[in-house]
mmCIF file of C-alpha atoms in Angstrom:
data_model
loop_
_atom_site.group_PDB
_atom_site.id
_atom_site.type_symbol
_atom_site.label_atom_id
_atom_site.label_comp_id
_atom_site.label_asym_id
_atom_site.label_seq_id
_atom_site.Cartn_x
_atom_site.Cartn_y
_atom_site.Cartn_z
ATOM 1 C CA MET A 1 15.400 4.693 85.817
ATOM 2 C CA LYS A 2 11.870 3.985 84.599
ATOM 3 C CA ALA A 3 11.468 7.660 83.636
ATOM 4 C CA ILE A 4 14.679 7.516 81.588
ATOM 5 C CA ARG A 5 13.549 4.332 79.847
ATOM 6 C CA THR A 6 10.163 5.884 79.088
ATOM 7 C CA SER A 7 11.870 8.982 77.708
ATOM 8 C CA LEU A 8 14.160 6.872 75.541
ATOM 9 C CA ILE A 9 11.241 4.863 74.182
ATOM 10 C CA ALA A 10 9.340 8.085 73.485
ATOM 11 C CA ALA A 11 12.380 9.493 71.684
ATOM 12 C CA GLY A 12 12.672 6.289 69.651
ATOM 13 C CA LEU A 13 9.003 6.470 68.768
ATOM 14 C CA ALA A 14 9.366 10.115 67.744
ATOM 15 C CA LEU A 15 12.363 9.159 65.604
ATOM 16 C CA ALA A 16 10.493 6.268 64.037
ATOM 17 C CA LEU A 17 7.471 8.399 63.260
ATOM 18 C CA GLY A 18 9.565 11.346 62.115
ATOM 19 C CA SER A 19 11.798 9.316 59.835
ATOM 20 C CA THR A 20 9.151 9.299 57.129
ATOM 21 C CA THR A 21 9.303 13.100 57.134
ATOM 22 C CA PHE A 22 13.062 12.994 56.609
ATOM 23 C CA ALA A 23 12.654 10.404 53.888
ATOM 24 C CA GLN A 24 10.293 12.698 52.003
ATOM 25 C CA SER A 25 12.264 15.912 52.404
ATOM 26 C CA GLY A 26 15.217 16.887 50.204
ATOM 27 C CA PRO A 27 18.573 15.190 50.397
ATOM 28 C CA MET A 28 20.321 15.233 53.765
ATOM 29 C CA ALA A 29 23.698 16.933 54.161
ATOM 30 C CA GLY A 30 25.628 13.674 53.760
ATOM 31 C CA ALA A 31 23.395 12.178 51.079
ATOM 32 C CA SER A 32 25.497 13.506 48.202
ATOM 33 C CA MET A 33 28.753 12.373 49.782
ATOM 34 C CA PRO A 34 30.019 9.130 48.243
ATOM 35 C CA GLN A 35 29.420 6.164 50.508
ATOM 36 C CA ALA A 36 33.124 5.228 50.605
ATOM 37 C CA ARG A 37 33.955 8.705 51.918
ATOM 38 C CA GLN A 38 31.223 8.455 54.560
ATOM 39 C CA GLU A 39 32.561 5.074 55.693
ATOM 40 C CA HIS A 40 36.105 6.447 55.831
ATOM 41 C CA MET A 41 34.943 9.373 57.971
ATOM 42 C CA ARG A 42 33.027 7.002 60.267
ATOM 43 C CA GLU A 43 36.091 4.766 60.688
ATOM 44 C CA HIS A 44 38.274 7.801 61.400
ATOM 45 C CA LYS A 45 35.784 9.014 64.000
ATOM 46 C CA HIS A 46 35.786 5.617 65.728
ATOM 47 C CA GLU A 47 39.588 5.494 65.708
ATOM 48 C CA HIS A 48 39.701 8.974 67.221
ATOM 49 C CA MET A 49 37.168 7.993 69.884
ATOM 50 C CA ALA A 50 39.172 4.863 70.718
ATOM 51 C CA GLU A 51 42.349 6.936 71.069
ATOM 52 C CA ARG A 52 40.594 9.441 73.361
ATOM 53 C CA HIS A 53 39.146 6.584 75.402
ATOM 54 C CA ALA A 54 42.565 4.948 75.847
ATOM 55 C CA LYS A 55 44.127 8.303 76.775
ATOM 56 C CA HIS A 56 41.399 8.993 79.334
ATOM 57 C CA LEU A 57 41.865 5.570 80.954
ATOM 58 C CA ALA A 58 45.654 5.989 81.042
ATOM 59 C CA GLU A 59 45.327 9.413 82.676
ATOM 60 C CA LEU A 60 42.858 8.060 85.211
ATOM 61 C CA LYS A 61 45.155 5.156 86.074
ATOM 62 C CA THR A 62 48.082 7.543 86.596
ATOM 63 C CA LYS A 63 46.052 9.851 88.833
ATOM 64 C CA LEU A 64 44.781 6.953 90.935
ATOM 65 C CA LYS A 65 48.341 5.815 91.763
ATOM 66 C CA LEU A 66 47.346 2.171 91.928
ATOM 67 C CA ASP A 67 49.485 -0.330 93.791
ATOM 68 C CA ALA A 68 50.405 -3.797 92.554
ATOM 69 C CA THR A 69 47.503 -5.451 94.389
ATOM 70 C CA GLN A 70 45.014 -3.332 92.443
ATOM 71 C CA GLU A 71 46.314 -4.143 88.950
ATOM 72 C CA SER A 72 43.963 -7.075 88.361
ATOM 73 C CA ALA A 73 40.953 -4.957 89.406
ATOM 74 C CA TRP A 74 42.143 -2.179 87.066
ATOM 75 C CA LYS A 75 42.549 -4.599 84.159
ATOM 76 C CA ALA A 76 39.028 -5.982 84.672
ATOM 77 C CA PHE A 77 37.650 -2.418 84.849
ATOM 78 C CA ALA A 78 39.558 -1.201 81.771
ATOM 79 C CA ASP A 79 38.550 -4.289 79.774
ATOM 80 C CA ALA A 80 34.887 -3.804 80.711
ATOM 81 C CA MET A 81 35.032 -0.150 79.683
ATOM 82 C CA GLN A 82 35.996 -1.044 76.116
ATOM 83 C CA PRO A 83 33.023 -0.390 73.855
ATOM 84 C CA SER A 84 31.251 -3.463 72.523
ATOM 85 C CA ALA A 85 31.583 -3.983 68.787
ATOM 86 C CA GLY A 86 27.990 -3.199 67.870
ATOM 87 C CA MET A 87 27.449 -0.319 70.269
ATOM 88 C CA ALA A 88 28.978 2.390 68.114
ATOM 89 C CA ALA A 89 26.994 1.472 65.029
ATOM 90 C CA ARG A 90 23.944 3.496 64.138
ATOM 91 C CA PRO A 91 20.918 1.757 62.733
ATOM 92 C CA ASP A 92 21.059 1.698 58.944
ATOM 93 C CA ARG A 93 18.742 4.521 57.894
ATOM 94 C CA ALA A 94 17.821 2.930 54.564
ATOM 95 C CA ALA A 95 17.001 -0.386 56.234
ATOM 96 C CA MET A 96 14.979 1.383 58.941
ATOM 97 C CA GLU A 97 12.949 3.251 56.319
ATOM 98 C CA LYS A 98 11.948 -0.056 54.713
ATOM 99 C CA LEU A 99 10.456 -1.308 57.996
ATOM 100 C CA SER A 100 6.903 -0.729 59.101
ATOM 101 C CA THR A 101 6.363 1.570 62.080
ATOM 102 C CA PRO A 102 5.872 -1.328 64.533
ATOM 103 C CA GLU A 103 9.041 -2.982 63.201
ATOM 104 C CA ARG A 104 11.018 0.286 63.613
ATOM 105 C CA ILE A 105 9.729 0.594 67.171
ATOM 106 C CA ASP A 106 10.826 -2.993 67.860
ATOM 107 C CA GLN A 107 14.275 -2.216 66.397
ATOM 108 C CA MET A 108 14.624 0.894 68.562
ATOM 109 C CA GLN A 109 13.511 -1.003 71.671
ATOM 110 C CA ALA A 110 16.068 -3.726 70.914
ATOM 111 C CA LEU A 111 18.752 -1.051 70.563
ATOM 112 C CA HIS A 112 17.719 0.485 73.882
ATOM 113 C CA ALA A 113 17.831 -2.942 75.539
ATOM 114 C CA GLN A 114 21.342 -3.411 74.158
ATOM 115 C CA HIS A 115 22.369 -0.019 75.544
ATOM 116 C CA ASP A 116 20.822 -0.826 78.919
ATOM 117 C CA ALA A 117 22.784 -4.085 79.083
ATOM 118 C CA GLU A 118 26.000 -2.247 78.173
ATOM 119 C CA MET A 119 25.317 0.410 80.793
ATOM 120 C CA LYS A 120 24.719 -2.271 83.428
ATOM 121 C CA ARG A 121 27.951 -4.038 82.463
ATOM 122 C CA HIS A 122 29.883 -0.773 82.780
ATOM 123 C CA GLY A 123 28.182 0.087 86.055
ATOM 124 C CA ASP A 124 28.898 -3.309 87.592
ATOM 125 C CA ALA A 125 32.551 -3.146 86.517
ATOM 126 C CA THR A 126 32.893 0.385 87.895
ATOM 127 C CA LYS A 127 31.382 -0.594 91.249
ATOM 128 C CA ALA A 128 33.670 -3.628 91.526
ATOM 129 C CA PHE A 129 36.748 -1.531 90.711
ATOM 130 C CA TYR A 130 35.654 1.283 93.037
ATOM 131 C CA ALA A 131 35.434 -1.230 95.895
ATOM 132 C CA SER A 132 39.143 -2.019 95.401
ATOM 133 C CA LEU A 133 40.198 1.625 95.878
ATOM 134 C CA ASN A 134 41.340 3.220 99.112
ATOM 135 C CA ALA A 135 39.677 6.386 100.456
ATOM 136 C CA GLU A 136 42.059 8.800 98.687
ATOM 137 C CA GLN A 137 41.747 6.950 95.384
ATOM 138 C CA LYS A 138 37.947 7.012 95.708
ATOM 139 C CA LYS A 139 38.070 10.813 96.064
ATOM 140 C CA THR A 140 40.241 11.053 92.950
ATOM 141 C CA PHE A 141 38.017 8.643 91.023
ATOM 142 C CA ASP A 142 34.893 10.577 92.046
ATOM 143 C CA ALA A 143 36.415 13.902 91.004
ATOM 144 C CA GLU A 144 37.717 12.597 87.686
ATOM 145 C CA THR A 145 34.540 10.820 86.676
ATOM 146 C CA ALA A 146 32.386 13.804 87.720
ATOM 147 C CA ARG A 147 34.614 16.081 85.624
ATOM 148 C CA PHE A 148 34.434 13.678 82.683
ATOM 149 C CA MET A 149 30.646 13.379 82.933
ATOM 150 C CA ALA A 150 30.338 17.174 82.897
ATOM 151 C CA ARG A 151 32.583 17.383 79.818
ATOM 152 C CA SER A 152 30.646 14.725 77.946
ATOM 153 C CA GLY A 153 27.277 16.212 78.751
ATOM 154 C CA GLY A 154 26.378 13.385 81.125
ATOM 155 C CA ARG A 155 26.406 10.714 78.433
ATOM 156 C CA GLY A 156 28.887 8.439 80.179
ATOM 157 C CA MET A 157 32.214 6.945 79.235
ATOM 158 C CA HIS A 158 31.599 6.620 75.514
ATOM 159 C CA SER A 159 29.460 9.645 74.714
ATOM 160 C CA HIS A 160 27.617 7.953 71.867
ATOM 161 C CA ARG A 161 24.577 9.499 70.323
ATOM 162 C CA HIS A 162 22.449 7.051 68.413
ATOM 163 C CA PHE A 163 19.532 9.233 67.340
#
């Protein structure tokens, strides 16, 4: 876990140091796109992700064949798997460019801390739900989540990229 954290901090540092290069180069691909259009596309993307997330959870619930005694555990798990409001948002590039390098590093570390807390919350909820499953359901859950992780490139339930 420490190696992952170190890698994430190094990536954040590289991003922070490299952002001045991007700021000095020509316009980015989306720079000419009107801001309203960019916001619309971002909202559409988040709606699409939310729909895919809900579909994935519904499919998982069906495959697990939960009984009535497991419904409360499922609800707690499904509620915990909903993305937090601020987790999908990328740091504002213009605001980040106005910060000094140490301030950008602090911002990136705060973002990583937020992601770590979200990952812990998801992990704890998953472990609690997993404990409520019978042996056959655990096999199904393991197979489905392994398949999902492979499809999402190992980035977890929400597959967000923030860099």
